[in-house]
Amino acid sequence: MKIYDTFVGTIENLKILISDKIAFLSDITIPIVFIVLYNFSGFIESLKSEIISKVSYFITNFSNVSISLVNFFQTNKILLSTAIIVVLVSIAVLTVISYLINFFKHGINYFKKIKLFADDVKKRLKVLIKPQFYKELKRKFEKKISFFVVKFLDYFWDHFRKFEIIGDPHKFNSTLNKKVDEFTKRFVLLSKIRTFIKRRFQLLNETLLLKDLTKKQEEHTTERQKLLFIESLPEAFSVFKNVSFAENPFLPQPWIDEIDKHLSAKSKGSLVISGHSGIGKTSLLRYIEKKYPQTSYYDLTDPLKREEFISQIDNFEVSVDKSKIIALDGLERLFKRKNGGFDLIRKTFSLIGSRPDNIFWVVSENKLFYDFINKIIPSEGIFTSSFSFPNFNSDFLYKYFDNKITSIGYNYKVIPDKKTIADVRKKINRKIISENEILNYLKSIYFQKIYNFGKENIFYHNEIFLKSIKRVVDKTIFIEIPPTSQNKDIANIRQSYVFILFTIALHGALKFEDISEILLIPPKTAEYQLLFLENKNLIVKKDEYYSLNSYNYPGVVKMFQDRNLLSR
Amino acid sequence: MKDNSQILDYFNKIGSNKIILIVLVIIAIFFLTKIVRKFLNKLSERYIVKRILIKNFAPIISLTINLAGLFFIVFGVLKVSKDALLTFGISAGVAIGFAIQNLLANVFGGLVIIFTRPFNIGDKIEVGSYYGEVIDINLLKVKILNSDDSIVNIPAKSFIESSTLNANGGELFFQVTTTLYFPNNVDLQRIKEIAYEAVYSSPYSLLDKPIYISFSDEFREFLLTRMIIKAYVYDHRYEYGFRTDIYERIKKCLSDNNFVFPNFYKYPF
């Protein structure tokens, strides 16, 4: 307690001492201030008088000026208003100038903005200009209504069939049209629907095969069209069905003769048959299988058969009996264009090249693969003879179809379009062709045209021929020059897609994993790119295998030549 | 003095309508040249086989259009007489010539390139330290696109002063050299087989042309085997793609086949 008391006491003492000092200081401050003020009072006085005089002078002057200004404004009103306008205008001009200065200072940004805006507008306009936009629009529209229309068509078809208005679809254009015309004239809406259906029907029947549609659409429409059209053809037209496959009775005689010459003369050796897709390689091999019973036929396009052949390849001589013909269809399927992918081909070639006794090898190869492998392993050293479908041109097609049509007891005539009629007239006037030759001349024009599109693809030509039929009257088929058009997407396709197409063409058919491995692209990328090509109708997918769409095959081959991937 | 006054008189006589016409002609020439070049470019990219041939027309056509435009302005619009042209040439030609000496040197360089054709549009050339594909030739400069995808403008006169290497000589195909290094004890036969198959497998390779593979020893801290693959690519644009593709294929094949090299970095050389 003592310590506490002492502490408190000390503090109190200190407080008193400090307060005393402060009191003293406050006491002396006021006299000091007075002394100072007293000493400076003269100066302050003079300062005060100076300020007062200045302020009074300013106020007097200001009031004078104000009064004179008011007087002036009252007397000169026009001048005043002009002055105000001038001031305002000058302010406006100054603002504009400052804006302009700003604009030029930061002009680049403005231009960028304008450019961006202009680019955007341009892009939108460009899309509008492109036919692709309208094509897409049309396609979307078609996609939406096609289901309805096809259903409606079905109904129409069945309905009129009931009333026997449609007996033969070829009469559609004449009999049905007249009856439907009479009926629909009464109702505007019905007539509109009818026009639409008619257009759609024509589209289905004539041009859809070559249109840029998605796969599903194409499958739907082409299959439907085939069913409607091909099935309604007379029985005789069955010769046009399944043409490039087994038991084709329309193999040209010169081809058969040449094949027979090779096979009958020798008991051992090898023959390579090379040609583009759809030309008839399989048909020839099937012919060999049929004519020569000792033939073992290996369809290498079939995975199971391929595996069977691969399993036998190492001890083939043992497993094969004497005096045999071994036919290998689609040799390209044994190969993959990657490191290690040439092994099976090398083995097969060494097997064929060793020329075992009493074995005759007949091998069919895709033309692209044949040309490719020939650069690496020349076929002269392996095969004793070769066959590559000679003289395949428009004249050949002419003869081929002539033979086919006459064999079913029919005759055919080409209906010329306006342009052809004008052309024919000119030629008659100039005496280039006589009037008796007109029919044959039209036929040659027709086959020249379809040859230009389909080249060496007989499968394609048969399909086109069926689509060209307009009507059949008294065993005379009237055909029209078909509205064939090349897929425009092919020419402008990106190089990465070209590599995929070329790889598929070279191998015949490939799985997407194989494409990814061969081209060293990630599997996902390969999948997307294949989807794109499939949507563009350039490739088709069947049992996980992608192959070129035979309808676009000639165009694709031309594109390979244009891009220097293939020599012409 | 008389001549000068004549020229001045002449210039004074040029009316505003003539000036507008000249401006219009210049704009027309500009756009026409652009359109022609764009068209040729599009055409050449469509028919790649004829790319270089089609692109060759571009400089000559644009030069012709420009000259035709110049003649039209001088003799058609301004209607300059031969005497006036001669007088102008004598009095002002020397002065202007001195002033735009460099420009003129480039113009003559451009003319020499267009008419003597040491290279064409589409060729791969090397000038000084620059290497790339020629994308444009005009009177003043040559534009080349290098491997970084950047455009290099080279003054036309420098092609007269320095030597130029034309890598493909007007052809689309092009020989590409790829170099790879292996440990010195590598199985050369096997590696050669792999290299050949890699070239055969590459989508870029042109198999009509021969493939050369050579080996040599090289000492780079360790004794290494250097393999040089010389193969042709069907379009010189794919030079880098082809080289990478070959390299990738060989490496992938080696790793797929468990091609183990001894750890030669630890070899006690």
PDB file of N, CA and C in Angstrom, chain A residues 168-238:
ATOM      1  N   ASP A 168     -48.173 -48.587-114.967  1.00  0.00           N
ATOM      2  CA  ASP A 168     -46.734 -48.577-115.239  1.00  0.00           C
ATOM      3  C   ASP A 168     -46.218 -47.171-114.895  1.00  0.00           C
ATOM      4  N   PRO A 169     -45.170 -47.074-114.095  1.00  0.00           N
ATOM      5  CA  PRO A 169     -44.706 -45.738-113.717  1.00  0.00           C
ATOM      6  C   PRO A 169     -44.279 -44.879-114.897  1.00  0.00           C
ATOM      7  N   HIS A 170     -43.977 -45.534-116.003  1.00  0.00           N
ATOM      8  CA  HIS A 170     -43.552 -44.744-117.170  1.00  0.00           C
ATOM      9  C   HIS A 170     -44.712 -43.973-117.775  1.00  0.00           C
ATOM     10  N   LYS A 171     -45.915 -44.415-117.396  1.00  0.00           N
ATOM     11  CA  LYS A 171     -47.087 -43.694-117.910  1.00  0.00           C
ATOM     12  C   LYS A 171     -47.398 -42.494-117.018  1.00  0.00           C
ATOM     13  N   PHE A 172     -46.657 -42.401-115.971  1.00  0.00           N
ATOM     14  CA  PHE A 172     -46.893 -41.336-115.002  1.00  0.00           C
ATOM     15  C   PHE A 172     -46.976 -39.962-115.668  1.00  0.00           C
ATOM     16  N   ASN A 173     -46.018 -39.742-116.541  1.00  0.00           N
ATOM     17  CA  ASN A 173     -45.929 -38.425-117.166  1.00  0.00           C
ATOM     18  C   ASN A 173     -47.122 -38.127-118.077  1.00  0.00           C
ATOM     19  N   SER A 174     -47.657 -39.142-118.684  1.00  0.00           N
ATOM     20  CA  SER A 174     -48.746 -38.870-119.622  1.00  0.00           C
ATOM     21  C   SER A 174     -50.130 -39.017-118.983  1.00  0.00           C
ATOM     22  N   THR A 175     -50.498 -40.252-118.622  1.00  0.00           N
ATOM     23  CA  THR A 175     -51.853 -40.519-118.156  1.00  0.00           C
ATOM     24  C   THR A 175     -52.141 -39.853-116.819  1.00  0.00           C
ATOM     25  N   LEU A 176     -51.275 -40.124-115.885  1.00  0.00           N
ATOM     26  CA  LEU A 176     -51.494 -39.617-114.541  1.00  0.00           C
ATOM     27  C   LEU A 176     -51.537 -38.093-114.525  1.00  0.00           C
ATOM     28  N   ASN A 177     -50.625 -37.522-115.241  1.00  0.00           N
ATOM     29  CA  ASN A 177     -50.556 -36.060-115.270  1.00  0.00           C
ATOM     30  C   ASN A 177     -51.879 -35.450-115.706  1.00  0.00           C
ATOM     31  N   LYS A 178     -52.431 -35.996-116.754  1.00  0.00           N
ATOM     32  CA  LYS A 178     -53.683 -35.454-117.299  1.00  0.00           C
ATOM     33  C   LYS A 178     -54.791 -35.549-116.256  1.00  0.00           C
ATOM     34  N   LYS A 179     -54.884 -36.764-115.637  1.00  0.00           N
ATOM     35  CA  LYS A 179     -55.981 -36.977-114.697  1.00  0.00           C
ATOM     36  C   LYS A 179     -55.824 -36.094-113.464  1.00  0.00           C
ATOM     37  N   VAL A 180     -54.600 -36.045-112.992  1.00  0.00           N
ATOM     38  CA  VAL A 180     -54.351 -35.235-111.800  1.00  0.00           C
ATOM     39  C   VAL A 180     -54.559 -33.764-112.118  1.00  0.00           C
ATOM     40  N   ASP A 181     -54.186 -33.356-113.317  1.00  0.00           N
ATOM     41  CA  ASP A 181     -54.387 -31.971-113.748  1.00  0.00           C
ATOM     42  C   ASP A 181     -55.864 -31.586-113.659  1.00  0.00           C
ATOM     43  N   GLU A 182     -56.693 -32.453-114.229  1.00  0.00           N
ATOM     44  CA  GLU A 182     -58.143 -32.183-114.242  1.00  0.00           C
ATOM     45  C   GLU A 182     -58.684 -32.072-112.810  1.00  0.00           C
ATOM     46  N   PHE A 183     -58.206 -32.981-112.014  1.00  0.00           N
ATOM     47  CA  PHE A 183     -58.689 -33.045-110.636  1.00  0.00           C
ATOM     48  C   PHE A 183     -58.262 -31.831-109.815  1.00  0.00           C
ATOM     49  N   THR A 184     -57.016 -31.485-109.970  1.00  0.00           N
ATOM     50  CA  THR A 184     -56.457 -30.441-109.111  1.00  0.00           C
ATOM     51  C   THR A 184     -56.723 -29.021-109.582  1.00  0.00           C
ATOM     52  N   LYS A 185     -57.177 -28.879-110.798  1.00  0.00           N
ATOM     53  CA  LYS A 185     -57.471 -27.546-111.304  1.00  0.00           C
ATOM     54  C   LYS A 185     -58.524 -26.839-110.441  1.00  0.00           C
ATOM     55  N   ARG A 186     -59.385 -27.643-109.838  1.00  0.00           N
ATOM     56  CA  ARG A 186     -60.489 -27.070-109.067  1.00  0.00           C
ATOM     57  C   ARG A 186     -60.002 -26.471-107.746  1.00  0.00           C
ATOM     58  N   PHE A 187     -58.929 -27.018-107.226  1.00  0.00           N
ATOM     59  CA  PHE A 187     -58.462 -26.549-105.919  1.00  0.00           C
ATOM     60  C   PHE A 187     -57.050 -25.977-106.031  1.00  0.00           C
ATOM     61  N   VAL A 188     -56.948 -24.726-105.661  1.00  0.00           N
ATOM     62  CA  VAL A 188     -55.642 -24.052-105.784  1.00  0.00           C
ATOM     63  C   VAL A 188     -54.608 -24.716-104.884  1.00  0.00           C
ATOM     64  N   LEU A 189     -55.029 -24.976-103.662  1.00  0.00           N
ATOM     65  CA  LEU A 189     -54.091 -25.561-102.693  1.00  0.00           C
ATOM     66  C   LEU A 189     -53.607 -26.920-103.168  1.00  0.00           C
ATOM     67  N   LEU A 190     -54.579 -27.717-103.645  1.00  0.00           N
ATOM     68  CA  LEU A 190     -54.209 -29.048-104.123  1.00  0.00           C
ATOM     69  C   LEU A 190     -53.250 -28.950-105.304  1.00  0.00           C
ATOM     70  N   SER A 191     -53.505 -27.978-106.167  1.00  0.00           N
ATOM     71  CA  SER A 191     -52.651 -27.868-107.343  1.00  0.00           C
ATOM     72  C   SER A 191     -51.227 -27.461-106.943  1.00  0.00           C
ATOM     73  N   LYS A 192     -51.177 -26.612-105.890  1.00  0.00           N
ATOM     74  CA  LYS A 192     -49.846 -26.203-105.407  1.00  0.00           C
ATOM     75  C   LYS A 192     -49.103 -27.413-104.843  1.00  0.00           C
ATOM     76  N   ILE A 193     -49.832 -28.186-104.035  1.00  0.00           N
ATOM     77  CA  ILE A 193     -49.211 -29.377-103.440  1.00  0.00           C
ATOM     78  C   ILE A 193     -48.768 -30.328-104.543  1.00  0.00           C
ATOM     79  N   ARG A 194     -49.607 -30.426-105.543  1.00  0.00           N
ATOM     80  CA  ARG A 194     -49.306 -31.341-106.648  1.00  0.00           C
ATOM     81  C   ARG A 194     -48.041 -30.927-107.387  1.00  0.00           C
ATOM     82  N   THR A 195     -47.923 -29.606-107.637  1.00  0.00           N
ATOM     83  CA  THR A 195     -46.720 -29.113-108.319  1.00  0.00           C
ATOM     84  C   THR A 195     -45.491 -29.437-107.491  1.00  0.00           C
ATOM     85  N   PHE A 196     -45.665 -29.205-106.213  1.00  0.00           N
ATOM     86  CA  PHE A 196     -44.542 -29.451-105.312  1.00  0.00           C
ATOM     87  C   PHE A 196     -44.158 -30.931-105.312  1.00  0.00           C
ATOM     88  N   ILE A 197     -45.180 -31.775-105.214  1.00  0.00           N
ATOM     89  CA  ILE A 197     -44.912 -33.218-105.187  1.00  0.00           C
ATOM     90  C   ILE A 197     -44.298 -33.671-106.501  1.00  0.00           C
ATOM     91  N   LYS A 198     -44.805 -33.090-107.559  1.00  0.00           N
ATOM     92  CA  LYS A 198     -44.284 -33.469-108.876  1.00  0.00           C
ATOM     93  C   LYS A 198     -42.794 -33.153-108.971  1.00  0.00           C
ATOM     94  N   ARG A 199     -42.490 -31.948-108.485  1.00  0.00           N
ATOM     95  CA  ARG A 199     -41.096 -31.527-108.512  1.00  0.00           C
ATOM     96  C   ARG A 199     -40.246 -32.460-107.655  1.00  0.00           C
ATOM     97  N   ARG A 200     -40.794 -32.729-106.493  1.00  0.00           N
ATOM     98  CA  ARG A 200     -40.078 -33.579-105.549  1.00  0.00           C
ATOM     99  C   ARG A 200     -39.918 -34.998-106.139  1.00  0.00           C
ATOM    100  N   PHE A 201     -40.964 -35.435-106.789  1.00  0.00           N
ATOM    101  CA  PHE A 201     -40.948 -36.768-107.374  1.00  0.00           C
ATOM    102  C   PHE A 201     -39.875 -36.862-108.453  1.00  0.00           C
ATOM    103  N   GLN A 202     -39.831 -35.810-109.258  1.00  0.00           N
ATOM    104  CA  GLN A 202     -38.814 -35.783-110.316  1.00  0.00           C
ATOM    105  C   GLN A 202     -37.421 -35.787-109.707  1.00  0.00           C
ATOM    106  N   LEU A 203     -37.323 -35.017-108.634  1.00  0.00           N
ATOM    107  CA  LEU A 203     -36.029 -34.925-107.953  1.00  0.00           C
ATOM    108  C   LEU A 203     -35.605 -36.292-107.438  1.00  0.00           C
ATOM    109  N   LEU A 204     -36.584 -36.956-106.829  1.00  0.00           N
ATOM    110  CA  LEU A 204     -36.292 -38.291-106.299  1.00  0.00           C
ATOM    111  C   LEU A 204     -35.891 -39.243-107.408  1.00  0.00           C
ATOM    112  N   ASN A 205     -36.597 -39.131-108.518  1.00  0.00           N
ATOM    113  CA  ASN A 205     -36.387 -40.097-109.582  1.00  0.00           C
ATOM    114  C   ASN A 205     -35.153 -39.857-110.424  1.00  0.00           C
ATOM    115  N   GLU A 206     -34.726 -38.625-110.503  1.00  0.00           N
ATOM    116  CA  GLU A 206     -33.690 -38.336-111.495  1.00  0.00           C
ATOM    117  C   GLU A 206     -32.338 -37.906-110.930  1.00  0.00           C
ATOM    118  N   THR A 207     -32.367 -37.003-109.987  1.00  0.00           N
ATOM    119  CA  THR A 207     -31.084 -36.359-109.678  1.00  0.00           C
ATOM    120  C   THR A 207     -30.527 -36.607-108.288  1.00  0.00           C
ATOM    121  N   LEU A 208     -31.297 -37.215-107.412  1.00  0.00           N
ATOM    122  CA  LEU A 208     -30.851 -37.245-106.020  1.00  0.00           C
ATOM    123  C   LEU A 208     -29.538 -37.967-105.755  1.00  0.00           C
ATOM    124  N   LEU A 209     -29.201 -38.911-106.613  1.00  0.00           N
ATOM    125  CA  LEU A 209     -27.978 -39.689-106.393  1.00  0.00           C
ATOM    126  C   LEU A 209     -26.757 -38.806-106.288  1.00  0.00           C
ATOM    127  N   LEU A 210     -26.721 -37.759-107.076  1.00  0.00           N
ATOM    128  CA  LEU A 210     -25.515 -36.941-107.124  1.00  0.00           C
ATOM    129  C   LEU A 210     -25.629 -35.679-106.286  1.00  0.00           C
ATOM    130  N   LYS A 211     -26.681 -35.592-105.510  1.00  0.00           N
ATOM    131  CA  LYS A 211     -26.848 -34.362-104.723  1.00  0.00           C
ATOM    132  C   LYS A 211     -26.038 -34.425-103.446  1.00  0.00           C
ATOM    133  N   ASP A 212     -25.692 -33.219-102.987  1.00  0.00           N
ATOM    134  CA  ASP A 212     -24.918 -33.147-101.744  1.00  0.00           C
ATOM    135  C   ASP A 212     -25.873 -33.216-100.555  1.00  0.00           C
ATOM    136  N   LEU A 213     -26.148 -34.429-100.167  1.00  0.00           N
ATOM    137  CA  LEU A 213     -27.013 -34.623 -99.010  1.00  0.00           C
ATOM    138  C   LEU A 213     -26.248 -35.396 -97.957  1.00  0.00           C
ATOM    139  N   THR A 214     -26.746 -35.425 -96.758  1.00  0.00           N
ATOM    140  CA  THR A 214     -26.086 -36.219 -95.719  1.00  0.00           C
ATOM    141  C   THR A 214     -26.347 -37.683 -96.005  1.00  0.00           C
ATOM    142  N   LYS A 215     -25.586 -38.538 -95.362  1.00  0.00           N
ATOM    143  CA  LYS A 215     -25.641 -39.951 -95.705  1.00  0.00           C
ATOM    144  C   LYS A 215     -27.031 -40.532 -95.470  1.00  0.00           C
ATOM    145  N   LYS A 216     -27.588 -40.148 -94.322  1.00  0.00           N
ATOM    146  CA  LYS A 216     -28.898 -40.697 -93.981  1.00  0.00           C
ATOM    147  C   LYS A 216     -29.916 -40.299 -95.030  1.00  0.00           C
ATOM    148  N   GLN A 217     -29.847 -39.024 -95.402  1.00  0.00           N
ATOM    149  CA  GLN A 217     -30.769 -38.536 -96.407  1.00  0.00           C
ATOM    150  C   GLN A 217     -30.589 -39.315 -97.690  1.00  0.00           C
ATOM    151  N   GLU A 218     -29.308 -39.485 -98.044  1.00  0.00           N
ATOM    152  CA  GLU A 218     -29.032 -40.145 -99.311  1.00  0.00           C
ATOM    153  C   GLU A 218     -29.533 -41.580 -99.291  1.00  0.00           C
ATOM    154  N   GLU A 219     -29.237 -42.243 -98.170  1.00  0.00           N
ATOM    155  CA  GLU A 219     -29.677 -43.633 -98.053  1.00  0.00           C
ATOM    156  C   GLU A 219     -31.182 -43.723 -98.222  1.00  0.00           C
ATOM    157  N   HIS A 220     -31.837 -42.801 -97.525  1.00  0.00           N
ATOM    158  CA  HIS A 220     -33.284 -42.818 -97.535  1.00  0.00           C
ATOM    159  C   HIS A 220     -33.820 -42.586 -98.947  1.00  0.00           C
ATOM    160  N   THR A 221     -33.320 -41.500 -99.545  1.00  0.00           N
ATOM    161  CA  THR A 221     -33.897 -41.116-100.822  1.00  0.00           C
ATOM    162  C   THR A 221     -33.469 -42.031-101.958  1.00  0.00           C
ATOM    163  N   THR A 222     -32.179 -42.389-102.011  1.00  0.00           N
ATOM    164  CA  THR A 222     -31.740 -43.206-103.135  1.00  0.00           C
ATOM    165  C   THR A 222     -32.338 -44.611-103.063  1.00  0.00           C
ATOM    166  N   GLU A 223     -32.379 -45.126-101.833  1.00  0.00           N
ATOM    167  CA  GLU A 223     -32.949 -46.463-101.691  1.00  0.00           C
ATOM    168  C   GLU A 223     -34.425 -46.453-102.084  1.00  0.00           C
ATOM    169  N   ARG A 224     -35.084 -45.422-101.634  1.00  0.00           N
ATOM    170  CA  ARG A 224     -36.496 -45.260-101.939  1.00  0.00           C
ATOM    171  C   ARG A 224     -36.688 -45.147-103.455  1.00  0.00           C
ATOM    172  N   GLN A 225     -35.811 -44.325-104.016  1.00  0.00           N
ATOM    173  CA  GLN A 225     -35.903 -44.087-105.446  1.00  0.00           C
ATOM    174  C   GLN A 225     -35.645 -45.369-106.227  1.00  0.00           C
ATOM    175  N   LYS A 226     -34.611 -46.094-105.768  1.00  0.00           N
ATOM    176  CA  LYS A 226     -34.285 -47.345-106.450  1.00  0.00           C
ATOM    177  C   LYS A 226     -35.466 -48.295-106.407  1.00  0.00           C
ATOM    178  N   LEU A 227     -36.049 -48.373-105.182  1.00  0.00           N
ATOM    179  CA  LEU A 227     -37.192 -49.269-105.035  1.00  0.00           C
ATOM    180  C   LEU A 227     -38.337 -48.860-105.952  1.00  0.00           C
ATOM    181  N   LEU A 228     -38.613 -47.572-105.936  1.00  0.00           N
ATOM    182  CA  LEU A 228     -39.732 -47.089-106.739  1.00  0.00           C
ATOM    183  C   LEU A 228     -39.488 -47.272-108.225  1.00  0.00           C
ATOM    184  N   PHE A 229     -38.248 -46.977-108.601  1.00  0.00           N
ATOM    185  CA  PHE A 229     -37.968 -46.923-110.031  1.00  0.00           C
ATOM    186  C   PHE A 229     -37.525 -48.269-110.616  1.00  0.00           C
ATOM    187  N   ILE A 230     -36.475 -48.806-110.020  1.00  0.00           N
ATOM    188  CA  ILE A 230     -35.904 -50.018-110.613  1.00  0.00           C
ATOM    189  C   ILE A 230     -36.867 -51.198-110.507  1.00  0.00           C
ATOM    190  N   GLU A 231     -37.546 -51.283-109.348  1.00  0.00           N
ATOM    191  CA  GLU A 231     -38.457 -52.416-109.174  1.00  0.00           C
ATOM    192  C   GLU A 231     -39.649 -52.345-110.110  1.00  0.00           C
ATOM    193  N   SER A 232     -39.973 -51.130-110.513  1.00  0.00           N
ATOM    194  CA  SER A 232     -41.119 -50.990-111.392  1.00  0.00           C
ATOM    195  C   SER A 232     -40.760 -51.240-112.855  1.00  0.00           C
ATOM    196  N   LEU A 233     -39.450 -51.403-113.110  1.00  0.00           N
ATOM    197  CA  LEU A 233     -39.055 -51.683-114.485  1.00  0.00           C
ATOM    198  C   LEU A 233     -39.438 -53.095-114.872  1.00  0.00           C
ATOM    199  N   PRO A 234     -39.603 -53.335-116.150  1.00  0.00           N
ATOM    200  CA  PRO A 234     -39.926 -54.714-116.568  1.00  0.00           C
ATOM    201  C   PRO A 234     -38.811 -55.687-116.176  1.00  0.00           C
ATOM    202  N   GLU A 235     -39.181 -56.944-116.109  1.00  0.00           N
ATOM    203  CA  GLU A 235     -38.240 -57.998-115.701  1.00  0.00           C
ATOM    204  C   GLU A 235     -36.930 -57.954-116.487  1.00  0.00           C
ATOM    205  N   ALA A 236     -37.074 -57.595-117.751  1.00  0.00           N
ATOM    206  CA  ALA A 236     -35.904 -57.599-118.629  1.00  0.00           C
ATOM    207  C   ALA A 236     -34.786 -56.704-118.106  1.00  0.00           C
ATOM    208  N   PHE A 237     -35.162 -55.705-117.321  1.00  0.00           N
ATOM    209  CA  PHE A 237     -34.153 -54.763-116.859  1.00  0.00           C
ATOM    210  C   PHE A 237     -33.304 -55.312-115.718  1.00  0.00           C
ATOM    211  N   SER A 238     -33.625 -56.534-115.311  1.00  0.00           N
ATOM    212  CA  SER A 238     -32.821 -57.131-114.240  1.00  0.00           C
ATOM    213  C   SER A 238     -31.355 -57.258-114.644  1.00  0.00           C
TER     214      SER A 238
END
